[in-house]
PDB file of C-alpha atoms in Angstrom:
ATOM      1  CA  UNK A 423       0.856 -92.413-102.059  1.00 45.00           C
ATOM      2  CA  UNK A 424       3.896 -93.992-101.436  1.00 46.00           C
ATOM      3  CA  UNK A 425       5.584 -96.279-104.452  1.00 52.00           C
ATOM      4  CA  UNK A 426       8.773 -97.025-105.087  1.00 54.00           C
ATOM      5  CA  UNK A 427      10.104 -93.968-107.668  1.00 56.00           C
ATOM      6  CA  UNK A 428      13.318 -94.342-110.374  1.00 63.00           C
ATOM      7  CA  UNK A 429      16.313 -93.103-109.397  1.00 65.00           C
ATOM      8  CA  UNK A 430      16.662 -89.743-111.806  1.00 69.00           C
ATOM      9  CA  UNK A 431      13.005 -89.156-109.769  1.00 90.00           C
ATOM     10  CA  UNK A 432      14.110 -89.380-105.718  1.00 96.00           C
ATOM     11  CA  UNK A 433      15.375 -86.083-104.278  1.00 96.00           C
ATOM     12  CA  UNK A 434      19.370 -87.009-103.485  1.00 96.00           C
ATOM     13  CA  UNK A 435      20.094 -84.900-100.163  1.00 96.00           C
ATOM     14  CA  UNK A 436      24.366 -84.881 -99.148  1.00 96.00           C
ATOM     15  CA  UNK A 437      24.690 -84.771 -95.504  1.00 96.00           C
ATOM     16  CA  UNK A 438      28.414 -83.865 -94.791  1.00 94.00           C
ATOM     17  CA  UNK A 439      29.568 -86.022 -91.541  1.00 93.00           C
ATOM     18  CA  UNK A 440      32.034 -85.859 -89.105  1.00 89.00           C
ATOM     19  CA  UNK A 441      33.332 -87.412 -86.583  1.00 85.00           C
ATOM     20  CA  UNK A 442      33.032 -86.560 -82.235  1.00 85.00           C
ATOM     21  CA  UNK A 443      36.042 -85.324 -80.789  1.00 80.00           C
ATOM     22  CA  UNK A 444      35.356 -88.208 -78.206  1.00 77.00           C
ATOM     23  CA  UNK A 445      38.495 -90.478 -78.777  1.00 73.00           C
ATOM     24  CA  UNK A 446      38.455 -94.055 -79.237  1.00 72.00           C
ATOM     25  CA  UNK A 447      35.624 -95.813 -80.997  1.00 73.00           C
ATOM     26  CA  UNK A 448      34.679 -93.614 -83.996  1.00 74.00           C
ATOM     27  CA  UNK A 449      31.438 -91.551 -82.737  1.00 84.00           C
ATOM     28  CA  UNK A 450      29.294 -89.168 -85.019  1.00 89.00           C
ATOM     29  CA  UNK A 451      30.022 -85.629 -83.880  1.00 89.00           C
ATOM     30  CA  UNK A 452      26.583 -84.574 -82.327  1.00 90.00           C
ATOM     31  CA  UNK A 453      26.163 -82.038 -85.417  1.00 90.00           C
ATOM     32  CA  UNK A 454      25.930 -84.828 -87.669  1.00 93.00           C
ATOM     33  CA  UNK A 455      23.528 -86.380 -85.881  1.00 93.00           C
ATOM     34  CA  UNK A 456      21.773 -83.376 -84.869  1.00 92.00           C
ATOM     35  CA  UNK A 457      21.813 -82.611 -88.944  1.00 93.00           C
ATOM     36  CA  UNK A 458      21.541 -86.447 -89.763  1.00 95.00           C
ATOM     37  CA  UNK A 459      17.872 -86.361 -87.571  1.00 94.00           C
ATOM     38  CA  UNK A 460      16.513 -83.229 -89.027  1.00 94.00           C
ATOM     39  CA  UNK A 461      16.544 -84.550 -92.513  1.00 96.00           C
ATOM     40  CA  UNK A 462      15.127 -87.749 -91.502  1.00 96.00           C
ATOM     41  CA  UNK A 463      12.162 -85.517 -89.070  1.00 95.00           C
ATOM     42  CA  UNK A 464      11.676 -82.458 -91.061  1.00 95.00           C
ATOM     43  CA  UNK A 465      12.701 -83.053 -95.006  1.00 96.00           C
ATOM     44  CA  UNK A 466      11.933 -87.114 -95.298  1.00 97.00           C
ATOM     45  CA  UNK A 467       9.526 -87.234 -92.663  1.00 96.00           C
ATOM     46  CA  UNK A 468       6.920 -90.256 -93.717  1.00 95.00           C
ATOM     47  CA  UNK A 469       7.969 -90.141 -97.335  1.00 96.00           C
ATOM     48  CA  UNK A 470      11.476 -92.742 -97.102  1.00 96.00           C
ATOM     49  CA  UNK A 471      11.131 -93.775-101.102  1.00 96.00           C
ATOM     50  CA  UNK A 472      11.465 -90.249-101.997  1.00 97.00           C
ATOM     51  CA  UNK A 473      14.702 -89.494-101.133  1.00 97.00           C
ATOM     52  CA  UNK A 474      18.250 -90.712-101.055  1.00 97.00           C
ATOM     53  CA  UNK A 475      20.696 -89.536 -98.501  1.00 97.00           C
ATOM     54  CA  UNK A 476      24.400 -89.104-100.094  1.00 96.00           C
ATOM     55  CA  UNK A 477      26.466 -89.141 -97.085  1.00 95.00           C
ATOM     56  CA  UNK A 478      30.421 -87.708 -97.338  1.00 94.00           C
ATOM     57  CA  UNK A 479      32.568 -87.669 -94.543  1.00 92.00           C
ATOM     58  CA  UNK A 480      35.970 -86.102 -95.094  1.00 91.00           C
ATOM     59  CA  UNK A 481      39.056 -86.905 -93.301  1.00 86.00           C
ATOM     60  CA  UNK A 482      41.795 -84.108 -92.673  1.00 81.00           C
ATOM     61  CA  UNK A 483      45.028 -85.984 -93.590  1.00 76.00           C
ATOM     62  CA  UNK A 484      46.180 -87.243 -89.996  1.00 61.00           C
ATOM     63  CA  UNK A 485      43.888 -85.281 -88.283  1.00 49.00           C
ATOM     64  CA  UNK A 486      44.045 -87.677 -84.885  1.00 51.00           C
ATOM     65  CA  UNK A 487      46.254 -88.298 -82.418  1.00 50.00           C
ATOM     66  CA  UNK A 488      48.960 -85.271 -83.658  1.00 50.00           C
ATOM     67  CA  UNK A 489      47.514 -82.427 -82.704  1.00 48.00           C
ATOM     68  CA  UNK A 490      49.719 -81.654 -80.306  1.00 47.00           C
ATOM     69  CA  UNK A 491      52.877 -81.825 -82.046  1.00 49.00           C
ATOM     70  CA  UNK A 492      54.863 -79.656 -84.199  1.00 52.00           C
ATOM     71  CA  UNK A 493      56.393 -81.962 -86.402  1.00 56.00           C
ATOM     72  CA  UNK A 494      56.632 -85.696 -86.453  1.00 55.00           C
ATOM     73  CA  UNK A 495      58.946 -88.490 -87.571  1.00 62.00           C
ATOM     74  CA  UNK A 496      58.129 -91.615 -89.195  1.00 60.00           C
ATOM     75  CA  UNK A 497      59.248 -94.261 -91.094  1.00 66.00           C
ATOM     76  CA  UNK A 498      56.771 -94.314 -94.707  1.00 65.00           C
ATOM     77  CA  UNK A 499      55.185 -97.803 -93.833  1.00 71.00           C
ATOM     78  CA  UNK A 500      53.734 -96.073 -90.589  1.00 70.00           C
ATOM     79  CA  UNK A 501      51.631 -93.667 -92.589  1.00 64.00           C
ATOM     80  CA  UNK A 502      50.311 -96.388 -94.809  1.00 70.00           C
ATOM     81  CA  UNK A 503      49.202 -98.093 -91.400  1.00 75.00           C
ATOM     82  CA  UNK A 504      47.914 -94.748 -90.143  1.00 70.00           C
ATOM     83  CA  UNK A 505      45.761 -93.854 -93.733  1.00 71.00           C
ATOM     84  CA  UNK A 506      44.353 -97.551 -93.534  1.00 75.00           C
ATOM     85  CA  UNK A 507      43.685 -96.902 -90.071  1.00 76.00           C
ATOM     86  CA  UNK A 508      42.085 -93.507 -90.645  1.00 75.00           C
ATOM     87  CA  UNK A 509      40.240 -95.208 -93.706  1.00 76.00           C
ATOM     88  CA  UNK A 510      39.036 -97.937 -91.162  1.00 81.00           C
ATOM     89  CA  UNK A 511      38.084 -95.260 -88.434  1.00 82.00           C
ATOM     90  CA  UNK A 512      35.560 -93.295 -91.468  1.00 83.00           C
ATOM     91  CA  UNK A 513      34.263 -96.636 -92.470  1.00 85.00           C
ATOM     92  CA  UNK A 514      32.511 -97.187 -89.033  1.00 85.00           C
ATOM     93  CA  UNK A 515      31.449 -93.414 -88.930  1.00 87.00           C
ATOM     94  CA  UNK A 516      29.804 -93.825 -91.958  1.00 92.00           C
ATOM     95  CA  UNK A 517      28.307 -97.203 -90.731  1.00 91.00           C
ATOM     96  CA  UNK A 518      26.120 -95.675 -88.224  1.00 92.00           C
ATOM     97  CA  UNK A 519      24.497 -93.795 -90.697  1.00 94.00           C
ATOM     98  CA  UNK A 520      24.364 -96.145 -93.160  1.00 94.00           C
ATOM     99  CA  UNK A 521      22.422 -98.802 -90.417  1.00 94.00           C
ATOM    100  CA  UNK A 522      20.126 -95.727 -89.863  1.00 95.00           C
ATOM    101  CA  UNK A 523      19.319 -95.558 -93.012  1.00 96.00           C
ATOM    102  CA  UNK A 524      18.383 -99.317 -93.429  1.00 96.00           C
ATOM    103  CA  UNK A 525      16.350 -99.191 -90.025  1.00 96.00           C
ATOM    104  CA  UNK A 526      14.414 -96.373 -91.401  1.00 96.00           C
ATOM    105  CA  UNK A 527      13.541 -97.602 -95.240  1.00 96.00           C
ATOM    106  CA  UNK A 528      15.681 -94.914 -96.846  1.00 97.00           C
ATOM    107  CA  UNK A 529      18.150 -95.112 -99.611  1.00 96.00           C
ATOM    108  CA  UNK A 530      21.676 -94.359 -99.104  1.00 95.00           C
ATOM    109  CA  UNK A 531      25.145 -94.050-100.743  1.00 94.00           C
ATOM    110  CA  UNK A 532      28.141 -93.151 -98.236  1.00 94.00           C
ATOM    111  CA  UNK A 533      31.942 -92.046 -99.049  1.00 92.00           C
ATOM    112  CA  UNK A 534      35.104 -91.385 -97.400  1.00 91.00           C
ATOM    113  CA  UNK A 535      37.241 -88.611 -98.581  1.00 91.00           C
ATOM    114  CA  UNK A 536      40.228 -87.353 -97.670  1.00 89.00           C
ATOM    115  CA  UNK A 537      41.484 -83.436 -97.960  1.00 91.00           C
ATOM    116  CA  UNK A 538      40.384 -79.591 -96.739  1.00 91.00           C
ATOM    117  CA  UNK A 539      37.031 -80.948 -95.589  1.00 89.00           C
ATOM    118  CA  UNK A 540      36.075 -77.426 -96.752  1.00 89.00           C
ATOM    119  CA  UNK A 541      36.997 -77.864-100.264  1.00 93.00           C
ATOM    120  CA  UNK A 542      36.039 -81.301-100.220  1.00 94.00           C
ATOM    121  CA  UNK A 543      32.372 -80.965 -99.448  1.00 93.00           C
ATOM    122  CA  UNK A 544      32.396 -78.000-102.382  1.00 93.00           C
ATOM    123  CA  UNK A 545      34.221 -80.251-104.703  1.00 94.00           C
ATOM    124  CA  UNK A 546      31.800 -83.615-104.124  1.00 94.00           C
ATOM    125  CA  UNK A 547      28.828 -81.473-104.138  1.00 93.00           C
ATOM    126  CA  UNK A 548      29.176 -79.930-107.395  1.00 93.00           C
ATOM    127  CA  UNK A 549      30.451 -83.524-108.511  1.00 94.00           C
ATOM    128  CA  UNK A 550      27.396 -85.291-107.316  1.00 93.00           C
ATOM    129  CA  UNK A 551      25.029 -82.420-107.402  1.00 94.00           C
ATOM    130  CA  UNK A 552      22.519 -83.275-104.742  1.00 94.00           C
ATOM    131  CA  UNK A 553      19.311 -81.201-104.560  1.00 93.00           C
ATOM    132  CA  UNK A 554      20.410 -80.379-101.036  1.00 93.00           C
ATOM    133  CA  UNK A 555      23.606 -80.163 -98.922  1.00 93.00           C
ATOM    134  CA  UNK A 556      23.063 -80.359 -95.539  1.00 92.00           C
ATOM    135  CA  UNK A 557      26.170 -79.336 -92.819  1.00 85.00           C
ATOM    136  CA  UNK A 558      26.315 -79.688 -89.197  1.00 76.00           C
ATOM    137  CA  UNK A 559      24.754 -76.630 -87.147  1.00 63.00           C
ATOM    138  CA  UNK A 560      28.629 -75.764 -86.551  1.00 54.00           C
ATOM    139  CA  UNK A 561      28.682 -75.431 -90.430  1.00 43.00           C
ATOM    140  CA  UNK A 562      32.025 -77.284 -91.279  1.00 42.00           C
ATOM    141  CA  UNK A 563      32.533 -77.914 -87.719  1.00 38.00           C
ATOM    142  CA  UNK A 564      35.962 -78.033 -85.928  1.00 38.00           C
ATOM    143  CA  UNK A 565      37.317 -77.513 -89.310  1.00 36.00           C
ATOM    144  CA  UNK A 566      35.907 -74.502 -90.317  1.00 32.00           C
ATOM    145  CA  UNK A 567      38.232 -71.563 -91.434  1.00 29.00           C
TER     146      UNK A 567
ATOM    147  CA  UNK B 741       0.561 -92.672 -94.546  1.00 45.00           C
ATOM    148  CA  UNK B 742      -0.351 -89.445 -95.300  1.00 46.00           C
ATOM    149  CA  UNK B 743      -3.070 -88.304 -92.816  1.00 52.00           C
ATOM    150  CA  UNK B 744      -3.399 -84.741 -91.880  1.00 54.00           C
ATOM    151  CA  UNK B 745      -1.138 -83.808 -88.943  1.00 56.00           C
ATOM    152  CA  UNK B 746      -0.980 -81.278 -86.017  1.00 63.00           C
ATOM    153  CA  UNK B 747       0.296 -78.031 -86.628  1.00 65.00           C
ATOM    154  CA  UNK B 748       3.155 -78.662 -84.816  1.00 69.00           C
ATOM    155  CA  UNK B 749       4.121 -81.196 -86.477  1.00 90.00           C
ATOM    156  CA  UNK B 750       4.371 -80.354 -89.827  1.00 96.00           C
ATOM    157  CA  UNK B 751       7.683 -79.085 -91.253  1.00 96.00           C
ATOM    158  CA  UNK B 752       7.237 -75.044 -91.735  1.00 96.00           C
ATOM    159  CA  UNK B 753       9.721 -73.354 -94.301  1.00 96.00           C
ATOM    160  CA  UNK B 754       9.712 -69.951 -95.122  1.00 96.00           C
ATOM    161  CA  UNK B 755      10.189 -68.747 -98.502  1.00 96.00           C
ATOM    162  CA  UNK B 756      11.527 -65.407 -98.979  1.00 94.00           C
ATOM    163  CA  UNK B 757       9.415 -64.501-102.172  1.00 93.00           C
ATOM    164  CA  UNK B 758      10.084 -61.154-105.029  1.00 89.00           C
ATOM    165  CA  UNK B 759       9.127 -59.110-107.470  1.00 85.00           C
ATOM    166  CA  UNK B 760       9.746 -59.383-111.341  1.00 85.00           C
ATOM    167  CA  UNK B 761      11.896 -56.426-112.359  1.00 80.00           C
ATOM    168  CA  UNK B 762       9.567 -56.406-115.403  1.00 77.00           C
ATOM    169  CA  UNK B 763       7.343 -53.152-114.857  1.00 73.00           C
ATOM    170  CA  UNK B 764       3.600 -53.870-114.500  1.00 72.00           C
ATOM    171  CA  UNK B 765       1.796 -56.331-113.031  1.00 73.00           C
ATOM    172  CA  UNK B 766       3.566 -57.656-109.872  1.00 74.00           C
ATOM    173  CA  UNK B 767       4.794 -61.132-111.385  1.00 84.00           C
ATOM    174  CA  UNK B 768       6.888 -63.015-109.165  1.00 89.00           C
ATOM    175  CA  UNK B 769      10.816 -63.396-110.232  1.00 89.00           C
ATOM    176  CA  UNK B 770      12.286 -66.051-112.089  1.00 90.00           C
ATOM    177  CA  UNK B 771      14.143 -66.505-109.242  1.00 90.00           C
ATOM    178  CA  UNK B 772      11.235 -66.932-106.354  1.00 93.00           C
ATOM    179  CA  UNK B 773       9.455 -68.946-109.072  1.00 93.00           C
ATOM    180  CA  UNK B 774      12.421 -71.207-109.146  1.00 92.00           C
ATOM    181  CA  UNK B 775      12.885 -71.233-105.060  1.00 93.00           C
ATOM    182  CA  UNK B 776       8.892 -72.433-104.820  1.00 95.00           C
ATOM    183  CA  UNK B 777       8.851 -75.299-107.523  1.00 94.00           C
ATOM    184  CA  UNK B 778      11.976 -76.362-105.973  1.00 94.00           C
ATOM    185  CA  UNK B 779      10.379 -76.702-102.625  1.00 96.00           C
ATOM    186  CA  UNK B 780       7.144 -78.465-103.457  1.00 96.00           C
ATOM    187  CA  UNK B 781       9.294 -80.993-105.903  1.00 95.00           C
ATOM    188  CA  UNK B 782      12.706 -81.693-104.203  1.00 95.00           C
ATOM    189  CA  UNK B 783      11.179 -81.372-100.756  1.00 96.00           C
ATOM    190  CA  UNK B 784       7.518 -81.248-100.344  1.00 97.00           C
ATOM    191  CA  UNK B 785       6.754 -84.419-102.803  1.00 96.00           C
ATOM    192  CA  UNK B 786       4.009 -86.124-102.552  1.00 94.00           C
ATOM    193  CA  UNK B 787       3.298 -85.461 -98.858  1.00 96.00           C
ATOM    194  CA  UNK B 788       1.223 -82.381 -99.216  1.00 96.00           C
ATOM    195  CA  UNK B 789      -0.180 -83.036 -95.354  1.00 96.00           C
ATOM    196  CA  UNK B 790       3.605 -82.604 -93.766  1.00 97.00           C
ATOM    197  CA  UNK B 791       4.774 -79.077 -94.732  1.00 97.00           C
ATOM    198  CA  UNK B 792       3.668 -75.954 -94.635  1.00 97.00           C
ATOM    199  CA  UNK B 793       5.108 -72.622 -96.604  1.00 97.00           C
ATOM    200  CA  UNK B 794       5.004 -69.349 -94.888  1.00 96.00           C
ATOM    201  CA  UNK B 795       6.160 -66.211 -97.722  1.00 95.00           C
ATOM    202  CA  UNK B 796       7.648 -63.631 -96.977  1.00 94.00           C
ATOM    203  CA  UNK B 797       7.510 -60.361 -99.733  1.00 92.00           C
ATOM    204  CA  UNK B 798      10.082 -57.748 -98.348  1.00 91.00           C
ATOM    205  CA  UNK B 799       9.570 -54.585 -99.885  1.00 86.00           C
ATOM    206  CA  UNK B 800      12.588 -52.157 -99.644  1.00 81.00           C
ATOM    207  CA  UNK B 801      11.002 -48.426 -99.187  1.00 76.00           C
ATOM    208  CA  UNK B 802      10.080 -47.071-102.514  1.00 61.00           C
ATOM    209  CA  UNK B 803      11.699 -49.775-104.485  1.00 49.00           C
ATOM    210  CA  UNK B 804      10.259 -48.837-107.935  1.00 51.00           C
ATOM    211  CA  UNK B 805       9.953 -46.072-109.976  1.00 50.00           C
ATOM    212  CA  UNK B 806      12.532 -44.144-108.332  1.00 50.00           C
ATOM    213  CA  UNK B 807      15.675 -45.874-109.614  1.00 48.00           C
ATOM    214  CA  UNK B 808      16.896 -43.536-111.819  1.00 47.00           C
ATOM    215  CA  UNK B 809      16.509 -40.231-109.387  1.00 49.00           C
ATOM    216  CA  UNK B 810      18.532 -39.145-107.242  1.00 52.00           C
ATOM    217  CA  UNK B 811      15.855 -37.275-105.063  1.00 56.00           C
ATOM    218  CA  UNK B 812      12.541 -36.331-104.959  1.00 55.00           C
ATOM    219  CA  UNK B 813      10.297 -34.030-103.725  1.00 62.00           C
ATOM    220  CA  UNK B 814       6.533 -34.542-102.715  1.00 59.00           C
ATOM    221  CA  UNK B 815       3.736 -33.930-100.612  1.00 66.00           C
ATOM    222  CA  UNK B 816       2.687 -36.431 -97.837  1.00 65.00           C
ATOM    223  CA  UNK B 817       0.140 -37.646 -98.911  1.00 71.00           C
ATOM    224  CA  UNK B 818       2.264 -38.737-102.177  1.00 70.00           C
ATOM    225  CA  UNK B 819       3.783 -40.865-100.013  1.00 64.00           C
ATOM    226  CA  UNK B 820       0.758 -42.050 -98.247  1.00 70.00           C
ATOM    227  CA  UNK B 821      -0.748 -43.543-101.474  1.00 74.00           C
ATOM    228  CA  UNK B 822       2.260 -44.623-103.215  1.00 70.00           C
ATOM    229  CA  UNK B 823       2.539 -46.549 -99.728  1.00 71.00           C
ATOM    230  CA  UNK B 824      -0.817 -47.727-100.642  1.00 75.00           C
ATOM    231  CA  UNK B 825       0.152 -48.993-103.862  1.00 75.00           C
ATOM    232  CA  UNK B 826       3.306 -50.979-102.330  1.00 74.00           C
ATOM    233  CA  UNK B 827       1.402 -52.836-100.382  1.00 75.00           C
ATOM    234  CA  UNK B 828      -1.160 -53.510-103.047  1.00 81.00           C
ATOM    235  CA  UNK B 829       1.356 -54.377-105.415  1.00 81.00           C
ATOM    236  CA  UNK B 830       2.911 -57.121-102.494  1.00 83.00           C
ATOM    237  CA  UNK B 831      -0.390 -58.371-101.966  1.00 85.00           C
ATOM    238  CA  UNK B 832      -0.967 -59.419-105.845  1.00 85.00           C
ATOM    239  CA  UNK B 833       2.686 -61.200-105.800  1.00 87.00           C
ATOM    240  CA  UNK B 834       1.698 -63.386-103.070  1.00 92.00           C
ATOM    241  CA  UNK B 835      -1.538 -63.691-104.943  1.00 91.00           C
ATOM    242  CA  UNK B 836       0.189 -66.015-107.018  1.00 91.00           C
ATOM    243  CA  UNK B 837       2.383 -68.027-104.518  1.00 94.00           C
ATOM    244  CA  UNK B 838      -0.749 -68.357-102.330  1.00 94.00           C
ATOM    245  CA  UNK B 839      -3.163 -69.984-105.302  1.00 94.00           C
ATOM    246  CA  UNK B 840      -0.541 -72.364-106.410  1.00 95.00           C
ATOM    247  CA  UNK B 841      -0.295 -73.827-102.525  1.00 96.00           C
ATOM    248  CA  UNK B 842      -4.424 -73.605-102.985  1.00 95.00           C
ATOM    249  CA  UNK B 843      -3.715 -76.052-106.167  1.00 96.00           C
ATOM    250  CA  UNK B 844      -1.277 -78.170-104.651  1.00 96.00           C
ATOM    251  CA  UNK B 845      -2.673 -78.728-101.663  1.00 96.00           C
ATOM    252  CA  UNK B 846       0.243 -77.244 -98.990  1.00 97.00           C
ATOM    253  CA  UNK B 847      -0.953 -75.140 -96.199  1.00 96.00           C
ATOM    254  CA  UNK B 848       0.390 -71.870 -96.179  1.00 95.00           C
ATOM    255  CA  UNK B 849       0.868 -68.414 -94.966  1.00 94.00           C
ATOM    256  CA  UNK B 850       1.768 -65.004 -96.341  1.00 94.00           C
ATOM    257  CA  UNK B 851       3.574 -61.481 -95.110  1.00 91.00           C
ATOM    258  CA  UNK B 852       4.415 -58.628 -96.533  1.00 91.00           C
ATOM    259  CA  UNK B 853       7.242 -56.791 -94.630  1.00 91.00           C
ATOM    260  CA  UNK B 854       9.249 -52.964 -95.563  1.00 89.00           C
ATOM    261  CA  UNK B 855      12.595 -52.630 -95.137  1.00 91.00           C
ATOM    262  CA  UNK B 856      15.661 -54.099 -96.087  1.00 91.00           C
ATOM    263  CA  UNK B 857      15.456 -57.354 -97.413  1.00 89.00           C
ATOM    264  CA  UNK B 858      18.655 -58.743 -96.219  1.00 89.00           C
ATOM    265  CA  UNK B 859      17.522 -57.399 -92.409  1.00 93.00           C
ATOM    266  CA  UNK B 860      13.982 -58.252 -92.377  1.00 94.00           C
ATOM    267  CA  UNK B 861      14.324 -61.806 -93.925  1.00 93.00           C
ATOM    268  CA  UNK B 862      17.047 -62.713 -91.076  1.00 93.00           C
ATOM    269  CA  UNK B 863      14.845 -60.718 -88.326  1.00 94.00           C
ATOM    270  CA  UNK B 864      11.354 -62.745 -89.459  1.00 94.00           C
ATOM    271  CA  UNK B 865      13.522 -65.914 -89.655  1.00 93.00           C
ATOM    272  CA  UNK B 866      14.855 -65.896 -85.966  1.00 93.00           C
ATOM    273  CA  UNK B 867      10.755 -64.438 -84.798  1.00 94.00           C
ATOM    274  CA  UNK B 868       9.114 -67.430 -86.936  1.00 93.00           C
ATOM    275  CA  UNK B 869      11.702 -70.261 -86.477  1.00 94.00           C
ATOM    276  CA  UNK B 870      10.989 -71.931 -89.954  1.00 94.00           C
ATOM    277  CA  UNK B 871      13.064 -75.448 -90.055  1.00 93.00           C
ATOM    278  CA  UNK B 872      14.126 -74.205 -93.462  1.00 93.00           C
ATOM    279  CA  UNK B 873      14.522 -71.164 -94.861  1.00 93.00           C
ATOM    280  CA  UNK B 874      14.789 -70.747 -99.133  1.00 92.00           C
ATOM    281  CA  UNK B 875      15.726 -67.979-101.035  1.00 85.00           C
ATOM    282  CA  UNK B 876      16.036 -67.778-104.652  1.00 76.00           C
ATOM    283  CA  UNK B 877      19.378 -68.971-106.344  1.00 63.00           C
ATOM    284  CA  UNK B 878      20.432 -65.032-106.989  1.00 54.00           C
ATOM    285  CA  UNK B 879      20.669 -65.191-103.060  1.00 43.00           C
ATOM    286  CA  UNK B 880      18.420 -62.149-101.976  1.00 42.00           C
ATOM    287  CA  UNK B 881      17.854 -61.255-105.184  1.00 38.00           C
ATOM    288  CA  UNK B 882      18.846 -57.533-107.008  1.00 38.00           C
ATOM    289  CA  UNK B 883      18.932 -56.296-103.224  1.00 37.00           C
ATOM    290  CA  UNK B 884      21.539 -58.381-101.835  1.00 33.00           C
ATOM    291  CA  UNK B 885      24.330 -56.537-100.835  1.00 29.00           C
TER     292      UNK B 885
END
């Protein structure tokens, strides 16, 4: 019996997303997807109009491309390009998801953050209260403390 | 869709069930109560044909009526029936879970296990491979250490 239930009546399940270490293009890490597939296979399964998938992915401020350095110096207008570009780089994360979602039937809502990714995902999910938060089978991933 | 599936493809997920601490009758904690309805509503739904629960009762040795001692002294065969009654006592508890899946509809199955909760529930967990694995929201309960 599948009909199309209100909104207080769908169970809202967070997925926490990151992205691959893989440079260039934006990849999902293959946690996400690994954790992105088992709530589709083993929690949705057949039954899309029951759910809603709340997806988060939190960005470490300038957590690309200066890894490797101790400190840096740059003018102020080059972070604002680098946050838009980091904004940008989430955006198309999220828009994998977010096209999976549509392919399968199942509703979503998807955010960018930016912070501890730790504290982030704790703060969002007691904001949003999902019936579920699901992580990565790394937990936090390469961010975990 | 709902049709009935193959065993191995329905989504298993083990509940780790326990008692009341209300003396008496075995009833089932507010807690494990709370961990079930959870389960069928948030997760199970409507699709009654694509889960199935598997509880697990963990009784620690002796749990209750000895609280308050610090030892005791009796013969085997004290032991032997008092044993008895443990078990007998797990049995009823998953009595309860076991009906309501009856009612609903969900396939299940039911264990009872002695030890330490904390121990067995990980070691039955890694031997049965649920996808998901709930506990109550008081964690393992009055035993967790």
């Amino acid at each position: 019996m599948e009909t199309t239930e209100p909104e207080a009546n769908v169970t809202r399940i967070m997925l926490a997303v990151n992205e691959s270490s893989i440079k260039g293009y934006p990849h999902a890490s293959i946690s996400s997807r690994g954790a992105f597939e088992w709530t589709i296979q083993k929690i949705v399964r057949s039954n899309t109009s029951g759910f809603k998938l709340l997806f988060l992915h939190v960005q470490a401020p300038h957590e690309d491309g200066f890894e490797d350095m101790d400190s840096i110096y740059a003018f102020p207008e080059d972070f604002k390009t680098m946050k838009h570009r980091d904004q940008t780089r989430g955006l198309h994360l999220l828009e994998y998801f977010v096209t999976r979602c549509h392919e399968i039937g199942v509703a979503c809502e998807a955010w960018v953050k930016e912070g501890d990714p730790k504290e982030v995902i704790c703060r969002q999910a007691k904001r949003m209260r999902p019936d579920l938060l699901v992580v990565g089978n790394r937990g936090l991933g390469p961010f975990q403390r």
